[in-house]
mmCIF file of C-alpha atoms in Angstrom:
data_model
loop_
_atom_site.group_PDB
_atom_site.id
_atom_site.type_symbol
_atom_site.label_atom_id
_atom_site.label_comp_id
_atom_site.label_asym_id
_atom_site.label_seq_id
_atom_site.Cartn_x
_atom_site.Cartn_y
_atom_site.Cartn_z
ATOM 1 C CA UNK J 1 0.000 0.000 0.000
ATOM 2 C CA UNK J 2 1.442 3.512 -1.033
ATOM 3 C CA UNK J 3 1.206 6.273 1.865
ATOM 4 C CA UNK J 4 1.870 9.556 0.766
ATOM 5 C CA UNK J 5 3.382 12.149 2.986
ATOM 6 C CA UNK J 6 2.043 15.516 1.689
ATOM 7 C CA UNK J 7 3.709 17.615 3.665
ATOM 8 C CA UNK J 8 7.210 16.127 1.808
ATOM 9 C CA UNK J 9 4.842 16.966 -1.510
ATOM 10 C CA UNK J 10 4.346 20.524 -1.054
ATOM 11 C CA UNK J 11 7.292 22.665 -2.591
ATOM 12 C CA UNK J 12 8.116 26.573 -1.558
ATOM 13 C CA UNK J 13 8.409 29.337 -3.929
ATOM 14 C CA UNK J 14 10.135 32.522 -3.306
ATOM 15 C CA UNK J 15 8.659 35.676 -4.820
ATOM 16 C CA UNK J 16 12.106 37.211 -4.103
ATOM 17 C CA UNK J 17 14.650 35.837 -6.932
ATOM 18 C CA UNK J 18 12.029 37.079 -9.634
ATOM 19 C CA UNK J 19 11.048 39.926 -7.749
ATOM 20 C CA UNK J 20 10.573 42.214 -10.638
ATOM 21 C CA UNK J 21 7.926 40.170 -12.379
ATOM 22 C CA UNK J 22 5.785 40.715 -9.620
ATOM 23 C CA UNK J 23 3.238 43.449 -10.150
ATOM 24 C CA UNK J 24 0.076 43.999 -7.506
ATOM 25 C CA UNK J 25 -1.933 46.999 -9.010
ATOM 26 C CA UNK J 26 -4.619 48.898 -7.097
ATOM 27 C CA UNK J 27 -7.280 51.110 -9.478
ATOM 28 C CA UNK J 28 -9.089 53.652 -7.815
ATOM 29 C CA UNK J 29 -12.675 54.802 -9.487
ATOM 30 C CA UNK J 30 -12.603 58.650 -9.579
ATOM 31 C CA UNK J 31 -15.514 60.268 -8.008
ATOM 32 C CA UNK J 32 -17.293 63.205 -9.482
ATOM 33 C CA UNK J 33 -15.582 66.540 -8.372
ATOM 34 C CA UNK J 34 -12.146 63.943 -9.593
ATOM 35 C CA UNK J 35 -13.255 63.558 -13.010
ATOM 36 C CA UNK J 36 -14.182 60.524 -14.749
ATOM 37 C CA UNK J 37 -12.289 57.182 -15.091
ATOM 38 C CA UNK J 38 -9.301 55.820 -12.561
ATOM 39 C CA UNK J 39 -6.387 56.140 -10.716
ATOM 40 C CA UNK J 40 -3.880 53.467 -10.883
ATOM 41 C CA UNK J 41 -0.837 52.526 -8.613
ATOM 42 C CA UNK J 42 1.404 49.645 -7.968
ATOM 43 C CA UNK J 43 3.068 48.594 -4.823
ATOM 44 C CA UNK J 44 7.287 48.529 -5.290
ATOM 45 C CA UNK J 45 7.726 46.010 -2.294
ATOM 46 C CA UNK J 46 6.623 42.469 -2.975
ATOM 47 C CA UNK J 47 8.128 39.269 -0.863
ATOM 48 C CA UNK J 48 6.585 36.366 0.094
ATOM 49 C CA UNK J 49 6.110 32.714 -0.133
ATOM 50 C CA UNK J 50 3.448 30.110 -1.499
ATOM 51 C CA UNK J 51 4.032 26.368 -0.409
ATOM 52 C CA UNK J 52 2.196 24.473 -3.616
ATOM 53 C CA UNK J 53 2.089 20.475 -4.269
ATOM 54 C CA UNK J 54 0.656 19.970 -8.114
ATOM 55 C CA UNK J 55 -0.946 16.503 -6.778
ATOM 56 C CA UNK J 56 -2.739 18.796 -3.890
ATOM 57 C CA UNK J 57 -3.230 22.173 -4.674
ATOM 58 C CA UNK J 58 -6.521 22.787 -2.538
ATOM 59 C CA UNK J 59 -3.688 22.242 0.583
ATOM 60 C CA UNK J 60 -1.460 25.662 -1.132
ATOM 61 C CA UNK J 61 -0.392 28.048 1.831
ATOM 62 C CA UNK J 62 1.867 30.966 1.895
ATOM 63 C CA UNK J 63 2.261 34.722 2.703
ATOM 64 C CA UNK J 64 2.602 38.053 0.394
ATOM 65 C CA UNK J 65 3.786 40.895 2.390
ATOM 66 C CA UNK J 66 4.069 44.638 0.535
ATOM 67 C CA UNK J 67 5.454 47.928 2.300
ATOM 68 C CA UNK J 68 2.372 50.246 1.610
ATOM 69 C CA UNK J 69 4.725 53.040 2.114
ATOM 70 C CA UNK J 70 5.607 51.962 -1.800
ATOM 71 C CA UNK J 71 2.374 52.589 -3.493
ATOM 72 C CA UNK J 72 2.695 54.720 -5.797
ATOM 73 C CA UNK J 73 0.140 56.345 -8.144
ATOM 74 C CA UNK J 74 2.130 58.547 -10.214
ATOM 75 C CA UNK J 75 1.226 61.800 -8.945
ATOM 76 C CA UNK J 76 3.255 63.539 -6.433
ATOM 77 C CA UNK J 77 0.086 64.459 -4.180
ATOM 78 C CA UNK J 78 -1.751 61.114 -4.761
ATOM 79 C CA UNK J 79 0.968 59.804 -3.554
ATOM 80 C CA UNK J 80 1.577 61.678 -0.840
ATOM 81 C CA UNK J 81 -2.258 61.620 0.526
ATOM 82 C CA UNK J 82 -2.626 57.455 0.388
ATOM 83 C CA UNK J 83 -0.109 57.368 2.844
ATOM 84 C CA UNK J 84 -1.872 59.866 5.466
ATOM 85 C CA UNK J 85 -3.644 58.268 8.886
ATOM 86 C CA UNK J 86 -7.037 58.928 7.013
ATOM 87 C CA UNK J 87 -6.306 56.574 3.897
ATOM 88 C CA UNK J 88 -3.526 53.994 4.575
ATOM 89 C CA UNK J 89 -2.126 55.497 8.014
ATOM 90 C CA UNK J 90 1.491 53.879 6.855
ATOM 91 C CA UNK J 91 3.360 55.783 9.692
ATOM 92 C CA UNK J 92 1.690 53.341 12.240
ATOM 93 C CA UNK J 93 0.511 50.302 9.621
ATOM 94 C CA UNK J 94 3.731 50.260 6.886
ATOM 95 C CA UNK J 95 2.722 46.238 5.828
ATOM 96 C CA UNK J 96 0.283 45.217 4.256
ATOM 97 C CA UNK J 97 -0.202 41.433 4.576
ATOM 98 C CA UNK J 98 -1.979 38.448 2.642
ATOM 99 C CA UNK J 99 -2.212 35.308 4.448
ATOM 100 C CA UNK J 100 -3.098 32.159 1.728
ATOM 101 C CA UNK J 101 -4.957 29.753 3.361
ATOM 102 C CA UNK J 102 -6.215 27.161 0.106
ATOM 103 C CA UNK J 103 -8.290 26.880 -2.928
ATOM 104 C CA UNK J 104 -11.431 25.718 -3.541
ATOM 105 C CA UNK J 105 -13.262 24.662 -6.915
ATOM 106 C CA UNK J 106 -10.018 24.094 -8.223
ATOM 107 C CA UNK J 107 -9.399 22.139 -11.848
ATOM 108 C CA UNK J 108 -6.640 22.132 -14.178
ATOM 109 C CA UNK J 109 -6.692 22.543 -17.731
ATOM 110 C CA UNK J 110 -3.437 21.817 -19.396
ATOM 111 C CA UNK J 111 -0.790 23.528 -16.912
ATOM 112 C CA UNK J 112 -3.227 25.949 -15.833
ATOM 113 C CA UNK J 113 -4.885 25.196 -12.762
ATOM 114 C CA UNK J 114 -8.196 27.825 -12.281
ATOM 115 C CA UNK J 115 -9.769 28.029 -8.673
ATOM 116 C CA UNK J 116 -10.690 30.136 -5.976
ATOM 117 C CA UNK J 117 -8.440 31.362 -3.503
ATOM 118 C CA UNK J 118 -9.475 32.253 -0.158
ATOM 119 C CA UNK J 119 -7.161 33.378 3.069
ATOM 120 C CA UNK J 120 -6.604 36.722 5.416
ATOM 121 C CA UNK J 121 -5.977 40.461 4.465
ATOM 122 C CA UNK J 122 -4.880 42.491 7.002
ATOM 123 C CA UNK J 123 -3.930 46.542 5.975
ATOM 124 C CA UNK J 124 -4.588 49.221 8.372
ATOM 125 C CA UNK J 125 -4.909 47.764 11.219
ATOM 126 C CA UNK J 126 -7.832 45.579 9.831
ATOM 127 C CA UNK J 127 -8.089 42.148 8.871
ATOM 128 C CA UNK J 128 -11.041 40.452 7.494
ATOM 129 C CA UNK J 129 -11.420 36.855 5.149
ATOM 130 C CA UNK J 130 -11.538 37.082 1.609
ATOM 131 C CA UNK J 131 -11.955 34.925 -1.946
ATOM 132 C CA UNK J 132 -11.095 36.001 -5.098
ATOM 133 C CA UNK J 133 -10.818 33.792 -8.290
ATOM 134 C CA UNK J 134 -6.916 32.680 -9.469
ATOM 135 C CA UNK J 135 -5.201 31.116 -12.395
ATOM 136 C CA UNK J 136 -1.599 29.209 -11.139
ATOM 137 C CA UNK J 137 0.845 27.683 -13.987
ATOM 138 C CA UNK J 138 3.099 25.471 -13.265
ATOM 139 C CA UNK J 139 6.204 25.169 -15.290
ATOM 140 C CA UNK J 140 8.437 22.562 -14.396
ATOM 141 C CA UNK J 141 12.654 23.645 -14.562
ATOM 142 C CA UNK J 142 11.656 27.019 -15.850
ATOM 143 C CA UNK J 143 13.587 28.905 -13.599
ATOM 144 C CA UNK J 144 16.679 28.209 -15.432
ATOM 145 C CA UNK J 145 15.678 30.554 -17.982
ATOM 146 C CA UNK J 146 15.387 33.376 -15.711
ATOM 147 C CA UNK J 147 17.988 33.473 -13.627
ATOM 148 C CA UNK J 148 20.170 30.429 -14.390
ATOM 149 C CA UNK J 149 19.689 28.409 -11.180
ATOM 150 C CA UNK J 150 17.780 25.305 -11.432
ATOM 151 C CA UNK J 151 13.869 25.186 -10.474
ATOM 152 C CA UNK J 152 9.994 25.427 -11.077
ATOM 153 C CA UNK J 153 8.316 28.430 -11.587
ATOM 154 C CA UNK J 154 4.415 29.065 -10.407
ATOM 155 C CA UNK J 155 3.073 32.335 -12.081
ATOM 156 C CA UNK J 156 -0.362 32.735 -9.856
ATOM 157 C CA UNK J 157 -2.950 35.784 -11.415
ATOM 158 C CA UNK J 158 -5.689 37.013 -10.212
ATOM 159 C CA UNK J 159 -7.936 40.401 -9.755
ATOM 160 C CA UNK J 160 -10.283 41.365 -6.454
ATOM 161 C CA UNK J 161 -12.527 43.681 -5.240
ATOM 162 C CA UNK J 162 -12.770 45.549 -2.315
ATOM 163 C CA UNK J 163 -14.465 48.352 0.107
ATOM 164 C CA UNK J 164 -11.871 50.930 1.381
ATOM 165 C CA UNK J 165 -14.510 51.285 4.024
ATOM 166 C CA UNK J 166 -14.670 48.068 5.072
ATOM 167 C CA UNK J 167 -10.842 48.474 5.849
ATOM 168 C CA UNK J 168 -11.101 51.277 8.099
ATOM 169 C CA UNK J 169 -9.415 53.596 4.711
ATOM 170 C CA UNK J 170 -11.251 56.937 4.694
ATOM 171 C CA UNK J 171 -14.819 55.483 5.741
ATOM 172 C CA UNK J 172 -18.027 57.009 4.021
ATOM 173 C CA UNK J 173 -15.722 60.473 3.096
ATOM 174 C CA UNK J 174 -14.779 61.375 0.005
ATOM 175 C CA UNK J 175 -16.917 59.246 -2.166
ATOM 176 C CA UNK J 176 -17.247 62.172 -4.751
ATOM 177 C CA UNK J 177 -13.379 62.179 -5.047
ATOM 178 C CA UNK J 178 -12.757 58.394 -5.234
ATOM 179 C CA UNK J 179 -15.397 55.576 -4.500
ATOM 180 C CA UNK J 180 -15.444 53.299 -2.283
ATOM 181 C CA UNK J 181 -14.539 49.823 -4.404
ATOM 182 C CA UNK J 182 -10.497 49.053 -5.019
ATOM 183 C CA UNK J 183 -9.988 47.004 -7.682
ATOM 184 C CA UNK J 184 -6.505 44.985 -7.153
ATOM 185 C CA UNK J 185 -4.854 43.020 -10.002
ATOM 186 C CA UNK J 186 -2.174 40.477 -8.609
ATOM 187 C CA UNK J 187 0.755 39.013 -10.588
ATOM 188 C CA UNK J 188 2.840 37.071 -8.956
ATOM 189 C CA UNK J 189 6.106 34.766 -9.735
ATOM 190 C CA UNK J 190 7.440 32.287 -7.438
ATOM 191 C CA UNK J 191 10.440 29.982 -7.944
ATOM 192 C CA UNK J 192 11.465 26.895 -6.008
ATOM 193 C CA UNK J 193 15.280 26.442 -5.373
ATOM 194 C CA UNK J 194 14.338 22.375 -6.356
#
């Protein structure tokens, strides 16, 4: 009879080594008095780790940290006011943190593997569950290609929706100047050292 161990299964990935591939995007809806479409900014400081075993992947785990005191919009005073104690308070709350805790209505087609991924967000001081749908590929001694050392690569996509409200981020103000939904885009790139 064949036992196997799946905690020997699962491999880690480093979002370091690639670290420029990785791009987490926020867009901001403009509000009336702001003018119509979006504002759109990217964090500069991405690390983490996702533990992922191909045979298992409703078991993934992992962590993506980003220094909010790196988002950065494009415009000097944009800038300046999403890191005030009204909006992202990044004097007292610098990290913002994304704890993975598994998939769910996961299936693969080809390398892809589509599912939901649900886990912890914590930014200003708040931290509430959320699930947001992902796309992971898995390409097997791809890393070589990159950066020369041996290894997988897992690229993991995906885009979700939230309240600034409901994360204690300028709370039923402003709404005329930018509304209340943030619209994050996550691309990611992990590689295993194996």
């Amino acid at each position: 009879m064949l036992i196997l161990n799946y905690a020997q299964a699962f491999i880690e990935y480093d979002l370091q080594p690639l670290g420029n591939l990785n791009k987490i995007l926020v867009k901001l809806q403009k509000g009336e008095q702001f003018g119509l479409g979006q504002v759109q900014g990217a964090f500069g400081h991405i690390r983490g780790k996702i533990n992922f075993d191909t045979m298992n992947p409703s078991k993934i785990s992992g962590s993506v940290i980003l220094d909010a005191r790196t988002l950065r919009f494009g415009y000097h005073k944009v800038d300046k006011d999403a890191q005030r104690p009204n909006w992202l308070n990044t004097s007292k709350h610098p990290k913002i943190s994304f704890l993975l805790g598994g998939l769910n209505n996961e299936y693969w087609e080809g390398k892809t593997l589509f599912a939901n991924a649900s886990g912890v967000l914590s930014l200003n001081n708040t931290s509430a569950p959320i699930s947001f749908p992902v796309t992971i590929k898995y390409l097997s001694s791809k890393r070589k290609q990159f950066d020369g050392k041996p290894g997988d690569l897992l690229y993991l996509q995906g885009t979700l929706d939230l309240s600034r409200g409901s994360f204690g981020i300028n709370t039923g103000t402003m709404l005329d100047i930018i509304k209340d939904q943030i619209t994050v885009d996550i691309s990611l790139v992990g590689c295993s050292d194996e």
